[in-house]
Coordinates of C-alpha atoms and ligand atoms in Angstrom, one line a residue:
X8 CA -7.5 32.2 8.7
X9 CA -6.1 28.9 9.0
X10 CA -8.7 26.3 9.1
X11 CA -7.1 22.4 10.1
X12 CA -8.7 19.2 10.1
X13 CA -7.4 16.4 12.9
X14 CA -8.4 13.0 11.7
X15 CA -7.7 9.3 12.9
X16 CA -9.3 6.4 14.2
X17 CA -10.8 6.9 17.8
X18 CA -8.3 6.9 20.5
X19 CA -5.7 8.1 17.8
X20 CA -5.2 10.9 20.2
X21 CA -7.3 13.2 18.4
X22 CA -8.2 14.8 21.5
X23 CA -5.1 14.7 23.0
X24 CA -3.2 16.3 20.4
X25 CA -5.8 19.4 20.0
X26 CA -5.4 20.1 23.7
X27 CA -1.4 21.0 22.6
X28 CA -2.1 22.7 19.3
X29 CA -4.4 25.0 20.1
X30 CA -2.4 26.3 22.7
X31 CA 0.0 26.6 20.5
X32 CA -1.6 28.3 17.7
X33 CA -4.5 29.9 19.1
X34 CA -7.3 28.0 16.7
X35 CA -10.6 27.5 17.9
X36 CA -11.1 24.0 18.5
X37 CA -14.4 22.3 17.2
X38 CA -14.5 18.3 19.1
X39 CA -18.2 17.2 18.1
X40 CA -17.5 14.5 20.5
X41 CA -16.9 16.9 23.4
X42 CA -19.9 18.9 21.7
X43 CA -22.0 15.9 21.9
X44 CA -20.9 14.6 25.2
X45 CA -21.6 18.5 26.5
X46 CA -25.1 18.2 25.4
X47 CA -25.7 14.4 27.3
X48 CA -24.2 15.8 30.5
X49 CA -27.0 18.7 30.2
X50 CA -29.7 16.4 29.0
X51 CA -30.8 18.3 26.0
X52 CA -33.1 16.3 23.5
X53 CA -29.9 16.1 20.9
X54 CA -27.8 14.9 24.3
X55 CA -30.1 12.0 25.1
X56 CA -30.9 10.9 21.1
X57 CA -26.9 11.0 20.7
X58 CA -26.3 8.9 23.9
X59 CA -28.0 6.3 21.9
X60 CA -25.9 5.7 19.2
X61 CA -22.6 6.6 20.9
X62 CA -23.4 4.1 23.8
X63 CA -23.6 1.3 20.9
X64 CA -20.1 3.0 19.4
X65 CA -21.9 4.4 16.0
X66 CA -21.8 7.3 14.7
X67 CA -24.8 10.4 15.4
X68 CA -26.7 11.1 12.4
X69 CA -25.1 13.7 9.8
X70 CA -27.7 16.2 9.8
X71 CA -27.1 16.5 14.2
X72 CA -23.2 17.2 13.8
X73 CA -23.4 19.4 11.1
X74 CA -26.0 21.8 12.5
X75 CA -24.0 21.6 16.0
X76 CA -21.0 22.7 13.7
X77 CA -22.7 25.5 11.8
X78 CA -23.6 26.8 14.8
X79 CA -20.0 26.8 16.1
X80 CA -18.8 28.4 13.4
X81 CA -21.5 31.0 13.3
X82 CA -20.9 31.5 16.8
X83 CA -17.1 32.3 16.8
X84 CA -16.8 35.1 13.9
X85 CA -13.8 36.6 15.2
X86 CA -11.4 33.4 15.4
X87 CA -7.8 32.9 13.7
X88 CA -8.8 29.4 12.2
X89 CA -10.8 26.4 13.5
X90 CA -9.0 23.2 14.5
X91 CA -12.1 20.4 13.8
X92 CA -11.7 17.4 15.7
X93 CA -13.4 14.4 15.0
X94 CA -15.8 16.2 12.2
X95 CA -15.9 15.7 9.0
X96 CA -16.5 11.5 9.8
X97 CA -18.6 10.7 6.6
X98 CA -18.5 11.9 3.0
X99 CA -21.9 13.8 3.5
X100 CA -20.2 15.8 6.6
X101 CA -17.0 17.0 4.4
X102 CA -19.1 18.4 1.7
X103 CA -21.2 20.2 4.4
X104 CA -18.3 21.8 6.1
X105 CA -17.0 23.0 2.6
X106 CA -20.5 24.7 1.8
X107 CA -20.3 25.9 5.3
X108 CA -16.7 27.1 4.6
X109 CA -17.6 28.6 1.7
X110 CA -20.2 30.7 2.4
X111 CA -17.5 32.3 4.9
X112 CA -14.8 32.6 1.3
X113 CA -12.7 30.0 3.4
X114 CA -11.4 26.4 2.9
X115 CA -9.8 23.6 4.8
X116 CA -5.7 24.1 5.1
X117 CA -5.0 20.8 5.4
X118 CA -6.4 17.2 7.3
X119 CA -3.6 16.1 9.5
X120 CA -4.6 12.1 9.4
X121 CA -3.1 10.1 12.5
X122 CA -1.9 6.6 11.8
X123 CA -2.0 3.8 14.5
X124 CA -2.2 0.3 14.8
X125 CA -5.6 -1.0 15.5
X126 CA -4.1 -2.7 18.5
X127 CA -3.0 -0.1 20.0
X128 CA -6.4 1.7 19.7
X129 CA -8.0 -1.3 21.6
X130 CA -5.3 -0.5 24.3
X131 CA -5.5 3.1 24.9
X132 CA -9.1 3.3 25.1
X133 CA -9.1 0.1 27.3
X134 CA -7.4 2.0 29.6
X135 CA -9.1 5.4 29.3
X136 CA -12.2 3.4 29.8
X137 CA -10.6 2.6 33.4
X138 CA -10.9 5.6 34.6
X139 CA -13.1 8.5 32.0
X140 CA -16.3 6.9 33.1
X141 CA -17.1 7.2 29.7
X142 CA -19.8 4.1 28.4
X143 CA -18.3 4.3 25.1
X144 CA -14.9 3.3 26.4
X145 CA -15.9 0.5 28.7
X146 CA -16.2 -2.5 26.7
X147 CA -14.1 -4.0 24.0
X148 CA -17.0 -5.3 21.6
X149 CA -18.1 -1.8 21.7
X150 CA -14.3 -0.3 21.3
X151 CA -14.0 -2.9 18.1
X152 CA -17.7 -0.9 16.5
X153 CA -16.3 2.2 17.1
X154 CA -13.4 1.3 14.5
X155 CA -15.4 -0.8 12.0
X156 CA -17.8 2.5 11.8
X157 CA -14.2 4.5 11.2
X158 CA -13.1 2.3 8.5
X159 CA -16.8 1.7 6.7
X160 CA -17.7 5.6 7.1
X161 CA -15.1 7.9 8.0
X162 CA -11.9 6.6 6.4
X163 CA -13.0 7.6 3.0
X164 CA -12.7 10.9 4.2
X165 CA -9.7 10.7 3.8
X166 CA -10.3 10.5 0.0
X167 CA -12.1 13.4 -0.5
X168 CA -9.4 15.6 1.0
X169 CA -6.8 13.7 -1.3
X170 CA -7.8 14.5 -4.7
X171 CA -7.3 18.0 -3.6
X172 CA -4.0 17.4 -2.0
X173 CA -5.0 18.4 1.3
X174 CA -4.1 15.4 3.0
X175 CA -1.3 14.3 5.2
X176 CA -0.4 11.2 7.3
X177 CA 1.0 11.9 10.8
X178 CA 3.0 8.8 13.0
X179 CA 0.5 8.6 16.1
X180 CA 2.8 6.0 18.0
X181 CA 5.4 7.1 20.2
X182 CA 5.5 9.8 22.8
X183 CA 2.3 12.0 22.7
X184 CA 5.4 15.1 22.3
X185 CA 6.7 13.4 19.7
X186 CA 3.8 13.6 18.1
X187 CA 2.7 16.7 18.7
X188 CA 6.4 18.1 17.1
X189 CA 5.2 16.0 14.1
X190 CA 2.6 17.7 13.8
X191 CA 3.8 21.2 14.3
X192 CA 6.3 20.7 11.5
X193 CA 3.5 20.1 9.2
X194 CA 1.7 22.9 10.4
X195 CA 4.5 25.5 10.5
X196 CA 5.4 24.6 6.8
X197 CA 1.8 26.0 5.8
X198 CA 1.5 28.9 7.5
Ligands
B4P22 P1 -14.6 11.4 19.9 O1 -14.9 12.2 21.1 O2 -14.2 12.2 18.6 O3 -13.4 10.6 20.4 P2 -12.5 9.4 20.0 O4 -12.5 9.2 18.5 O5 -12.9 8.3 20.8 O6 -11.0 9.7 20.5 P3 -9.7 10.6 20.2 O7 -9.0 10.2 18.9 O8 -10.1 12.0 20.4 O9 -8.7 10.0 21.3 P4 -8.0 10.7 22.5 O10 -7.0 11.8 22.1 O11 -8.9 11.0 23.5 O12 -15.8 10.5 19.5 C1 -16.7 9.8 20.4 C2 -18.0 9.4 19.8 O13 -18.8 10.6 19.5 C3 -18.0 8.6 18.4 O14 -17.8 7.2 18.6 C4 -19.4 9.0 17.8 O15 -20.4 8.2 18.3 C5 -19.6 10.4 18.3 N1 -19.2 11.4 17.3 C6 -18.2 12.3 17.4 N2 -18.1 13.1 16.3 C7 -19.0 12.6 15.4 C8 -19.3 13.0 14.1 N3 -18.6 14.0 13.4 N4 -20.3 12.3 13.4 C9 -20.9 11.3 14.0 N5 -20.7 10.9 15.3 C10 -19.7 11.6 16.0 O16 -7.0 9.5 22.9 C11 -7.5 8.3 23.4 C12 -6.7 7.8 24.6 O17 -5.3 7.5 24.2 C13 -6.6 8.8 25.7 O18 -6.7 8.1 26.9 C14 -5.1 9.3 25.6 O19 -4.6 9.6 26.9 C15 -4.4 8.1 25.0 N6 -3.3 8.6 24.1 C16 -3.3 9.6 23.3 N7 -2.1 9.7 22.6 C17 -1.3 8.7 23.1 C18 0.0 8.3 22.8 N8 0.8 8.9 22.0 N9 0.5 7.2 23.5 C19 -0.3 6.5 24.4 N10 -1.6 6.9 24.7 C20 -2.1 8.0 24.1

């Protein structure tokens, strides 16, 4: 099983770039965002106390995400490896997903860690918000909390993957194939 952690700064092309590789490589992809956004568009109780803090551009409380997640993975025993997109994004999450892993005698690969400018984060989602129709993407002040929650909760992430070498940064300017070769070169040279 090969278990991969996608991680980056909203509009990083997190998303984007899972689209590619799990075509590629046949992983089960795990997106709490689309999770999240899945459970608003069917008006669950977690779907409308989720809209609340995503339509401010914070974060959805730990204990939501990882129960969404251990579900997932509970859900999809037969998979090849799990590609998690936008989970773990706090300290509490990564030590849930390694109990989680554990108790299945598996274990995080490696955290492929997207780096771009904050600039150009303002810009893409600027102009997804044109046309997504997602709230979260529609206003700048809202774009610019997204990104302080990233770098006051989730980049420290980051840091707990590190100390067991697990980490890697990834170029996320250029051409999204560009990208996505970067990418596949760190991946092939673990499998
Ligand atoms: P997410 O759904 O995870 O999305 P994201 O961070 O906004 O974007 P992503 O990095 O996937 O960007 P994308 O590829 O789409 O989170 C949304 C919200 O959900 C969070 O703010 C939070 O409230 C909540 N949430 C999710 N997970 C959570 C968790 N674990 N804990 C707590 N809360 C959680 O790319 C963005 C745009 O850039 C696209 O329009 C794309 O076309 C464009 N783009 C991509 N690559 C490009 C390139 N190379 N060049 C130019 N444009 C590019």
């Amino acid at each position: 099983m090969f278990n991969l952690i996608l991680f980056g700064p909203p509009g990083s092309g997190k998303g984007t770039q899972s689209e590619k590789l799990i075509s590629r490589y046949g992983l089960r992809h795990l997106s709490t965002g689309d999770l999240l956004r899945s459970e608003i568009s069917k008006q669950t109780s977690l779907g409308l106390a989720a809209k609340n803090f995503m339509d401010k551009g914070q974060l959805v409380p730990d204990e939501v995400v990882i129960g969404m997640i251990s579900s997932s993975l509970d859900e999809n025993p037969d998979a090849k490896g799990f590609l998690f997109d936008g989970f773990p994004r706090t300290s509490a999450q990564a030590e849930a997903l390694d109990k989680l892993l554990q108790l299945k005698k598996q274990q995080i690969a490696v955290m492929l860690a997207l780096d771009v400018s904050e600039e150009e984060l303002v810009k893409r989602l600027i102009k997804r918000g044109e046309t997504s129709g997602r709230s979260d993407d529609t206003n700048e002040q809202i774009i610019r909390a997204r990104i302080n929650e990233y770098r006051s909760k989730t980049a420290m992430v980051a840091d707990y993957y590190s100390q067991f070498n697990k980490v890697v940064m990834v170029k996320g300017e250029g051409s999204i194939d560009e990208i996505f070769e970067s990418l596949c070169r760190e991946i092939d040279s673990r499998l």
